[in-house]
Short mmCIF file of C-alpha atoms and ligand atoms in Angstrom, two decimals:
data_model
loop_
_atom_site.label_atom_id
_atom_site.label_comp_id
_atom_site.label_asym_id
_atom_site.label_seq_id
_atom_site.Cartn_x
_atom_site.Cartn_y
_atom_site.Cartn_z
CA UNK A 1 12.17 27.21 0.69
CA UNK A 2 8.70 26.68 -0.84
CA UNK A 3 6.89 23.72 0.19
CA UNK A 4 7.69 21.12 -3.26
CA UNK A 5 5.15 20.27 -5.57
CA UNK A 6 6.16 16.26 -5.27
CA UNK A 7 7.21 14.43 -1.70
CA UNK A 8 8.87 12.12 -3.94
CA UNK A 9 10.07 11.77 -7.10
CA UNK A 10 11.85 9.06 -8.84
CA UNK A 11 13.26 9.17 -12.35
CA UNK A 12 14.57 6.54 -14.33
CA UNK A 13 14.86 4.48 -10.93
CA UNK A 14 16.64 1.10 -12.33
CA UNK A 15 18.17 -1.13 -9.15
CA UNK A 16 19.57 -4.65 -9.99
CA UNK A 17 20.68 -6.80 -7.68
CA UNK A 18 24.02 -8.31 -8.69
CA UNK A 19 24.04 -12.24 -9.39
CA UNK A 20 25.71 -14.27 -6.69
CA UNK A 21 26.73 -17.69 -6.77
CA UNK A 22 23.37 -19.34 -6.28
CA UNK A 23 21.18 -16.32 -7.97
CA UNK A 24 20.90 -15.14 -11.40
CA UNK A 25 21.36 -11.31 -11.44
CA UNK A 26 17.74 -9.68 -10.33
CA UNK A 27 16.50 -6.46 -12.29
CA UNK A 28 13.96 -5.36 -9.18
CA UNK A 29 13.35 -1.72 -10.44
CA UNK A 30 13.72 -1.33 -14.09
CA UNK A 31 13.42 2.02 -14.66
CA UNK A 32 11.01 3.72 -12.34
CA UNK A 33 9.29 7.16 -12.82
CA UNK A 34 7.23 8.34 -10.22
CA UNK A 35 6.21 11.48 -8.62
CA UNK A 36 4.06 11.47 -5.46
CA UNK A 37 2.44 14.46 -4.74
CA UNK A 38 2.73 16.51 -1.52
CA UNK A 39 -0.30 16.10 1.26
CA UNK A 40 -1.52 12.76 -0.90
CA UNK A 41 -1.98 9.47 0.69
CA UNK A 42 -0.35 7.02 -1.87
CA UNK A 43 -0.84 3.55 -2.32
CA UNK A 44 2.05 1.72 -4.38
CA UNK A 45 0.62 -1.73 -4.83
CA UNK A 46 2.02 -4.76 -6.90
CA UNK A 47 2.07 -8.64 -6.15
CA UNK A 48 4.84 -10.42 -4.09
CA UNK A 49 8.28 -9.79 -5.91
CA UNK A 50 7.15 -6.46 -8.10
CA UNK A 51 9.83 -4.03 -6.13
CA UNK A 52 8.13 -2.22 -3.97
CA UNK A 53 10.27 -2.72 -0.61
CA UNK A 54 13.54 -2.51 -3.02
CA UNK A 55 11.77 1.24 -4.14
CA UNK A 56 11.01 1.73 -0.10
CA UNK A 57 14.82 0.80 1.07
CA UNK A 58 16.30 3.10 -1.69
CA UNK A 59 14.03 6.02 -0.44
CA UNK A 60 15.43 4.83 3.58
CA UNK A 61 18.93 5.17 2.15
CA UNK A 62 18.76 1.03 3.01
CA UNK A 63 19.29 -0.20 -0.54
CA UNK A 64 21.80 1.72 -2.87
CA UNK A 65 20.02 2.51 -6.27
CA UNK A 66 21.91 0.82 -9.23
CA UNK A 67 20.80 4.41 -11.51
CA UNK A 68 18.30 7.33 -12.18
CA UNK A 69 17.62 10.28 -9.54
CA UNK A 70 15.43 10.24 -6.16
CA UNK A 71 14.13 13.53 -4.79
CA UNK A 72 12.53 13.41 -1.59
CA UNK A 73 11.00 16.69 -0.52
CA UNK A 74 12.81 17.99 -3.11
CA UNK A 75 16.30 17.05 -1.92
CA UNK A 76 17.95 14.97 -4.35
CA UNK A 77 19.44 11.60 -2.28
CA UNK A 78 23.02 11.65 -4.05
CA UNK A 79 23.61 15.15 -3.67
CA UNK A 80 21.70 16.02 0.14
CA UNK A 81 21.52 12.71 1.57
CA UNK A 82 21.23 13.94 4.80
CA UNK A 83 18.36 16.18 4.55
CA UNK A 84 16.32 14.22 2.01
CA UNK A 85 16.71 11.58 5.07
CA UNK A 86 15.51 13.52 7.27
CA UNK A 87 12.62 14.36 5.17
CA UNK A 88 11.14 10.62 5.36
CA UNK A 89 10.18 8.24 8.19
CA UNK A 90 10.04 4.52 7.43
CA UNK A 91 7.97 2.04 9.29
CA UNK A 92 9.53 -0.89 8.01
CA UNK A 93 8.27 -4.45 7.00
CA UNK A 94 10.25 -6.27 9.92
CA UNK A 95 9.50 -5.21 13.49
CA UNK A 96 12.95 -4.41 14.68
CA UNK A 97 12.22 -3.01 18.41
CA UNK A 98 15.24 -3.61 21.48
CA UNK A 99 13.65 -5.74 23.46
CA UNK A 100 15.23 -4.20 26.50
CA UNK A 101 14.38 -0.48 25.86
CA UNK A 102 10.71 0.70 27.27
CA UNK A 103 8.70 2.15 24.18
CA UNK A 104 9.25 5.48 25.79
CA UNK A 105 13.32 4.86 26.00
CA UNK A 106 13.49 3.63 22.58
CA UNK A 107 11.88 7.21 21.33
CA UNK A 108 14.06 8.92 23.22
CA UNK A 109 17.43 6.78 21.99
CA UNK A 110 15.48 7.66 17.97
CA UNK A 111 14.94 10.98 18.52
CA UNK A 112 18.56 11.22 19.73
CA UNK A 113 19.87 9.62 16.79
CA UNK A 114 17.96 12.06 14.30
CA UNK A 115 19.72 14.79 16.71
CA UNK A 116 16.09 15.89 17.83
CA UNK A 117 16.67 18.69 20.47
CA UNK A 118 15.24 17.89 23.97
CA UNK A 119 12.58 20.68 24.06
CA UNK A 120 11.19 19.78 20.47
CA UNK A 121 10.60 16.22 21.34
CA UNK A 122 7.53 14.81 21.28
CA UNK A 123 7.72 11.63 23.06
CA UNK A 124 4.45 11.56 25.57
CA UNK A 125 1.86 13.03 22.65
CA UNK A 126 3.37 10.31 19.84
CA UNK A 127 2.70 7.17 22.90
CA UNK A 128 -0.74 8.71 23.79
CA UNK A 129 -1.25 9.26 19.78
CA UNK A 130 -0.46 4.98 18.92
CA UNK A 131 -2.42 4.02 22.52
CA UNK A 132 0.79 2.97 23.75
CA UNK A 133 0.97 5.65 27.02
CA UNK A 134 -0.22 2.99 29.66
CA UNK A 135 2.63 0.85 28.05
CA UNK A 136 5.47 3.55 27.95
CA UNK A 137 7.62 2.31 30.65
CA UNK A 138 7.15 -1.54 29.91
CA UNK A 139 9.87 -3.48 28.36
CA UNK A 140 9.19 -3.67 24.19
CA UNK A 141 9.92 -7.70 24.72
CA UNK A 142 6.09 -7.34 26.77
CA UNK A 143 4.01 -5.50 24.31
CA UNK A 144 1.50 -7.30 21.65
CA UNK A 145 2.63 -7.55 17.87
CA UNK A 146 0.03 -4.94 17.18
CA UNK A 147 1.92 -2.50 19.89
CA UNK A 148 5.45 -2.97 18.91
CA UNK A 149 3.88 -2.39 15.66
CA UNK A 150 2.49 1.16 16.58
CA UNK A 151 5.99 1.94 18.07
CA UNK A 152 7.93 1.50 15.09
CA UNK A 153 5.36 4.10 13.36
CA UNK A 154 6.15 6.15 16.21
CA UNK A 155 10.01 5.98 15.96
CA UNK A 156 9.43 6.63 12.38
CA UNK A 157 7.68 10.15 13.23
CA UNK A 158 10.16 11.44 16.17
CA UNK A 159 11.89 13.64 13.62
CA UNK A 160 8.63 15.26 12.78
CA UNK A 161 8.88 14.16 8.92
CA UNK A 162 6.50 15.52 6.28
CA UNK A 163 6.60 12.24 4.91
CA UNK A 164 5.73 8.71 6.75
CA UNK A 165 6.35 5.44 4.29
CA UNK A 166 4.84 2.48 5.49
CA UNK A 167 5.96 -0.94 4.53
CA UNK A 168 3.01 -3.54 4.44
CA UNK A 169 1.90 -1.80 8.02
CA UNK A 170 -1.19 -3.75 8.95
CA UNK A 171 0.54 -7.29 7.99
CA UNK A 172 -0.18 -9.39 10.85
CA UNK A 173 -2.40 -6.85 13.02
CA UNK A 174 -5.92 -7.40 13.86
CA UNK A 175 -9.21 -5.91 12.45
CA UNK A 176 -9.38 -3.46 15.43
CA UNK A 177 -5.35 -2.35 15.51
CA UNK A 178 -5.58 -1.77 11.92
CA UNK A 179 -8.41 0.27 12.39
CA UNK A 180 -6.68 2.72 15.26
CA UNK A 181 -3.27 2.61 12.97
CA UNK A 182 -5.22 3.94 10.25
CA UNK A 183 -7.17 6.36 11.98
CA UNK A 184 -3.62 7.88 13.30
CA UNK A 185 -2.10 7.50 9.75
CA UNK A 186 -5.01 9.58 7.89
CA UNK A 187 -5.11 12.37 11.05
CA UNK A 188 -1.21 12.79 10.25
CA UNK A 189 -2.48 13.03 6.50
CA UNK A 190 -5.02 15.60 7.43
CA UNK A 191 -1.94 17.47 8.97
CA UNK A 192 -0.23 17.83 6.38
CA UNK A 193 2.07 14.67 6.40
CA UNK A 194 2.05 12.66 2.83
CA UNK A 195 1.63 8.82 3.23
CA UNK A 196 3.36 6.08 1.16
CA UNK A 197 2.26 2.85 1.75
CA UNK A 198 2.27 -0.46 0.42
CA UNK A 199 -0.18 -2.77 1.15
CA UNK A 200 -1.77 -6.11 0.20
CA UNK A 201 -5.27 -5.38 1.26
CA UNK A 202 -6.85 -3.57 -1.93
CA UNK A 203 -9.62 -2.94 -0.02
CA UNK A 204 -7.61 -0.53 2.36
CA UNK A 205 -6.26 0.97 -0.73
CA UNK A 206 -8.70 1.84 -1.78
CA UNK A 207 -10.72 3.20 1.01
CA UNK A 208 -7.92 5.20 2.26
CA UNK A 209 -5.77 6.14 -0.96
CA UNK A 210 -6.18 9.36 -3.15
CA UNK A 211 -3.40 8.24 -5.76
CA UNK A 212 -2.35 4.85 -6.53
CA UNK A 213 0.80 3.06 -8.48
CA UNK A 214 0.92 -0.35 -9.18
CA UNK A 215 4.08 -1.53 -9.77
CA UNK A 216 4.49 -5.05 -11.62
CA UNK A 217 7.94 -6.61 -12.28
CA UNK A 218 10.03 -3.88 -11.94
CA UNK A 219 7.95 -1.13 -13.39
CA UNK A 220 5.11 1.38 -13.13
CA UNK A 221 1.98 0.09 -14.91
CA UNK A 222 -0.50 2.38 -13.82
CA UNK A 223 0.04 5.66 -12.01
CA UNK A 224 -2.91 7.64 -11.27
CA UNK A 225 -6.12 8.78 -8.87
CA UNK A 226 -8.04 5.64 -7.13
CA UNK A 227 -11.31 6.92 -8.54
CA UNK A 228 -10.01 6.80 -12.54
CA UNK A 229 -8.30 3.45 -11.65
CA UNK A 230 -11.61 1.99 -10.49
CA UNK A 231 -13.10 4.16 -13.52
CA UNK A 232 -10.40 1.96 -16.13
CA UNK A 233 -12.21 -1.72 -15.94
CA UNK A 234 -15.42 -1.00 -18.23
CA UNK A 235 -16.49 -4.41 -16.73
CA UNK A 236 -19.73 -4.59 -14.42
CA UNK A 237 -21.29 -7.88 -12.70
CA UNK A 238 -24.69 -9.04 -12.23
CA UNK A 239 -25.38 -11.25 -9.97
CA UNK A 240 -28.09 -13.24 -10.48
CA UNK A 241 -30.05 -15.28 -7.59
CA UNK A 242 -32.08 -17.66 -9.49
CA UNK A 243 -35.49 -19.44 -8.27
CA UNK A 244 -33.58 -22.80 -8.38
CA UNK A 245 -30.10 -22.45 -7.02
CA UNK A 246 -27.63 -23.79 -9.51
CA UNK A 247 -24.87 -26.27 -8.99
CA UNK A 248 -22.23 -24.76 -11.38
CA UNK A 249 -22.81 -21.58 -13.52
CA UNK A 250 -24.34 -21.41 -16.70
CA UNK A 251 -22.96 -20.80 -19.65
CA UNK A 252 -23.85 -17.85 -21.17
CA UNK A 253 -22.86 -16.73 -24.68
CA UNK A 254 -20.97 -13.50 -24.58
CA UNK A 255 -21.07 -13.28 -21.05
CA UNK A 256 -18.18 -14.55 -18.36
CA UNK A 257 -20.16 -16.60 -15.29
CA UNK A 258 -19.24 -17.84 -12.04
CA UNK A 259 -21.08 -19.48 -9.30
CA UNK A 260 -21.22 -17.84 -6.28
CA UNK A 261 -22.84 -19.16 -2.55
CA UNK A 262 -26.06 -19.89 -2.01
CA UNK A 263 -26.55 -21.46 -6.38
CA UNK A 264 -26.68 -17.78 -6.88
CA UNK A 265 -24.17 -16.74 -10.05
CA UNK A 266 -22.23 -13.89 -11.61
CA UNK A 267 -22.37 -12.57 -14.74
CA UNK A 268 -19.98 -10.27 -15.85
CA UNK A 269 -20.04 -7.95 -19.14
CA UNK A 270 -18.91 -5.16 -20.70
CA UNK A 271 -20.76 -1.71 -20.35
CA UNK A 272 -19.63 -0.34 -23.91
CA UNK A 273 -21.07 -3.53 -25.32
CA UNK A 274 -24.23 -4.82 -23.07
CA UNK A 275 -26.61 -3.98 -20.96
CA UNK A 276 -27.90 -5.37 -17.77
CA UNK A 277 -31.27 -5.99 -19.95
CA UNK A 278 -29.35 -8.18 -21.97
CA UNK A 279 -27.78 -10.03 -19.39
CA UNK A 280 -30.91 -10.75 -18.00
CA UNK A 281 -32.36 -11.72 -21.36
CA UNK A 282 -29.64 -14.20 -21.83
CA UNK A 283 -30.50 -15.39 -18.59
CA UNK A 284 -33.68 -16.07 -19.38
CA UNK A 285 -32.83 -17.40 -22.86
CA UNK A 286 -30.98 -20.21 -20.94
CA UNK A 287 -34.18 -21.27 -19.23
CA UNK A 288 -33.35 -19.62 -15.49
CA UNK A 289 -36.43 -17.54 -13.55
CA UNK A 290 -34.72 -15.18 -12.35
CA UNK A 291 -35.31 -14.50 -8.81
CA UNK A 292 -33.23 -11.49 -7.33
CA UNK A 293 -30.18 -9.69 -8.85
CA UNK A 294 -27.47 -7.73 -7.71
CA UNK A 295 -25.49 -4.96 -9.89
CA UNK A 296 -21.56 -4.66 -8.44
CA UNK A 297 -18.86 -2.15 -9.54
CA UNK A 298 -15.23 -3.21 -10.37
CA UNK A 299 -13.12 -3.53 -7.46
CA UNK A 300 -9.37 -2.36 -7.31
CA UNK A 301 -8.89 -6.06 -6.83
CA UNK A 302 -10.45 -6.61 -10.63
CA UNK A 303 -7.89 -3.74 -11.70
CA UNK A 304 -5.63 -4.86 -9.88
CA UNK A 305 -5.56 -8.57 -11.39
CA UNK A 306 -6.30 -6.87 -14.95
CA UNK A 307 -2.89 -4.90 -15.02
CA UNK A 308 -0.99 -7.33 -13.39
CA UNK A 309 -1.85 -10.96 -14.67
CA UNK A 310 0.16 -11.47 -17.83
CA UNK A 311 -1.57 -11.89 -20.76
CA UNK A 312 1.01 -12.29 -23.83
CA UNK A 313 0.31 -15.91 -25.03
CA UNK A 314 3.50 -18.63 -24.16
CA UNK A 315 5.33 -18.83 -27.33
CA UNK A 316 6.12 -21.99 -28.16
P1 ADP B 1 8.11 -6.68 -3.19
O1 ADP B 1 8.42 -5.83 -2.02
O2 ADP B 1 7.23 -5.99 -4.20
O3 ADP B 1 7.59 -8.04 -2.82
P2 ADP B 1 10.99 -6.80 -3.53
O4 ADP B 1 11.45 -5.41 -3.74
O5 ADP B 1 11.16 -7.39 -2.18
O6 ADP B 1 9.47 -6.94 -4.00
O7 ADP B 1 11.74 -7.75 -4.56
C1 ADP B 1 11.85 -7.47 -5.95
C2 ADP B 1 12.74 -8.53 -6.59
O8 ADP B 1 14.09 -8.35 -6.16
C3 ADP B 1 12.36 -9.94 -6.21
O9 ADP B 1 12.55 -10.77 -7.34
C4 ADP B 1 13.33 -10.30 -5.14
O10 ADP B 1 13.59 -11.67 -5.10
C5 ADP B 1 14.58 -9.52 -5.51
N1 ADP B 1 15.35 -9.10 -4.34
C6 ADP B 1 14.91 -8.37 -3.29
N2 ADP B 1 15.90 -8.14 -2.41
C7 ADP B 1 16.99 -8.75 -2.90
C8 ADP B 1 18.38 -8.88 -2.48
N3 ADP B 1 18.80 -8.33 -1.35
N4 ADP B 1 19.21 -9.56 -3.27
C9 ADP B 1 18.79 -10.13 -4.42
N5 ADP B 1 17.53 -10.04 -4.89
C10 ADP B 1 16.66 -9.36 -4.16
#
């Protein structure tokens, strides 16, 4: 079969969760279109409550999808369940590890559930590969957060999947872990595996993601390359260290300030409509010697905040 043009695809993905006694009904994914390109590493982002571990858990097969298609490798999930399954591996949000299996057992029992033969198993190079081979015949109940961590992204990858979803991955983990778990995660990339991965760190999004979705109550509000995301906000800041430090920021006509450390300030404007001369001007204008300035890009966190802080007016 050729290789697909999409790991995933999701069409008119709608899950809601039924109302119970104490719960109104929940509309979590309200119609979801997404297609995630093969070899990308994809970053679906969205605030607390937006869907993204209800999308996850319908890709894992864990949450049954209320209507609209999946395709995962291009194996439809109603139709091949089986092998779009095995297409995926899911690091999940919760660390779920036996506490009485050694991380080397507990591959073993995963790679016997996915029906892995013996001979293609890769048990020794996935401990060496998450820095867990000095800790493969300890029980899981001994090993660090960050470790039992690394073993659930190895049980993801016993089957050998062309696509690894993680689940908020580096929630919890120190600077350093995060930094080996990534380095694994993008050397998988660079073999060919596609990444999913949610993640609250915007910063990690954006330094490791090609594509990104963010996902806001239920649906898809932007879909597209982390460089034309960052390229949307036509916003730039100035920040402005003045010779006196300033106790709150100064009001500047046309311009949005904020104080930052040190009496230093930010002022933020648009490039279609000003100019950093201007903003300097106005500066001036308002009686400031200026003493140093800064110039900073839009972050994905200004994008971010941009596409997902509502902005229709209460109606009254
Ligand atoms: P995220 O992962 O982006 O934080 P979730 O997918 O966990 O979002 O949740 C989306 C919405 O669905 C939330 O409003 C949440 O409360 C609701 N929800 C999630 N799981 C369940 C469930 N099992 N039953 C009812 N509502 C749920």
């Amino acid at each position: 079969m050729d290789l697909p043009e999409f790991a995933i695809e999701a069409t008119g993905l709608v899950k809601t969760y039924p109302a119970t006694k104490t719960t109104p009904e929940m509309k979590a994914l309200r119609g979801i279109d997404l297609a995630i390109p093969r070899g990308s590493i994809f970053g679906l982002l969205g605030p607390n409550g937006a869907g993204k571990s209800t999308f996850i858990n319908t890709l894992a097969g864990l949450t049954k999808k209320t209507s609209g298609t999946v395709k995962i490798w291009g194996r439809d999930i109603d139709t091949h369940p089986r092998d779009a399954r095995a297409a995926i591996g899911v690091v999940p949000q919760e660390i779920a590890a036996d506490p009485f299996f050694t991380p080397r057992e507990s591959l073993e029992v995963q790679a016997g559930m996915y029906a892995v033969p013996r001979k293609e198993r890769r048990t020794d190079e996935l401990l060496a590969a998450l820095g867990l081979a000095d800790k493969a015949n300890a029980y899981v109940r001994q090993l660090s957060g960050g470790m039992k961590r690394r073993l659930m992204v190895a049980k993801a990858m016993v089957h050998n999947p062309p696509v690894l979803i993680l689940d908020e991955p580096t929630a919890g983990v120190d600077v350093e872990l995060r930094r080996q778990l990534w380095n694994y995660v993008v050397e998988l990339n660079r073999q060919g595996v596609t990444i999913v991965l949610t993640t609250h760190y915007l910063e990690e999004a954006q330094a490791l993601c090609d594509q990104i979705a963010i996902v806001n109550k239920g649906q898809v509000v932007a879909c597209e390359s982390t460089a034309s995301l960052l390229g949307r906000l036509d916003t730039r800041s100035v920040v402005v260290t003045p010779e006196t430090p300033v106790e709150a920021a100064p009001a500047l006509a046309g311009f949005e300030t904020k104080l930052r450390a040190g009496g230093a300030f930010s002022v933020t404007y648009r490039t279609g409509q000003s100019s950093v001369e201007q903003v300097l001007a106005a500066v001036r204008a308002a009686g400031l010697r200026i003493r140093d300035i800064a110039t900073e890009d839009p972050s994905l966190e200004d994008v971010f905040v941009d596409l997902t802080t509502d902005k229709t007016p209460e109606v009254a």
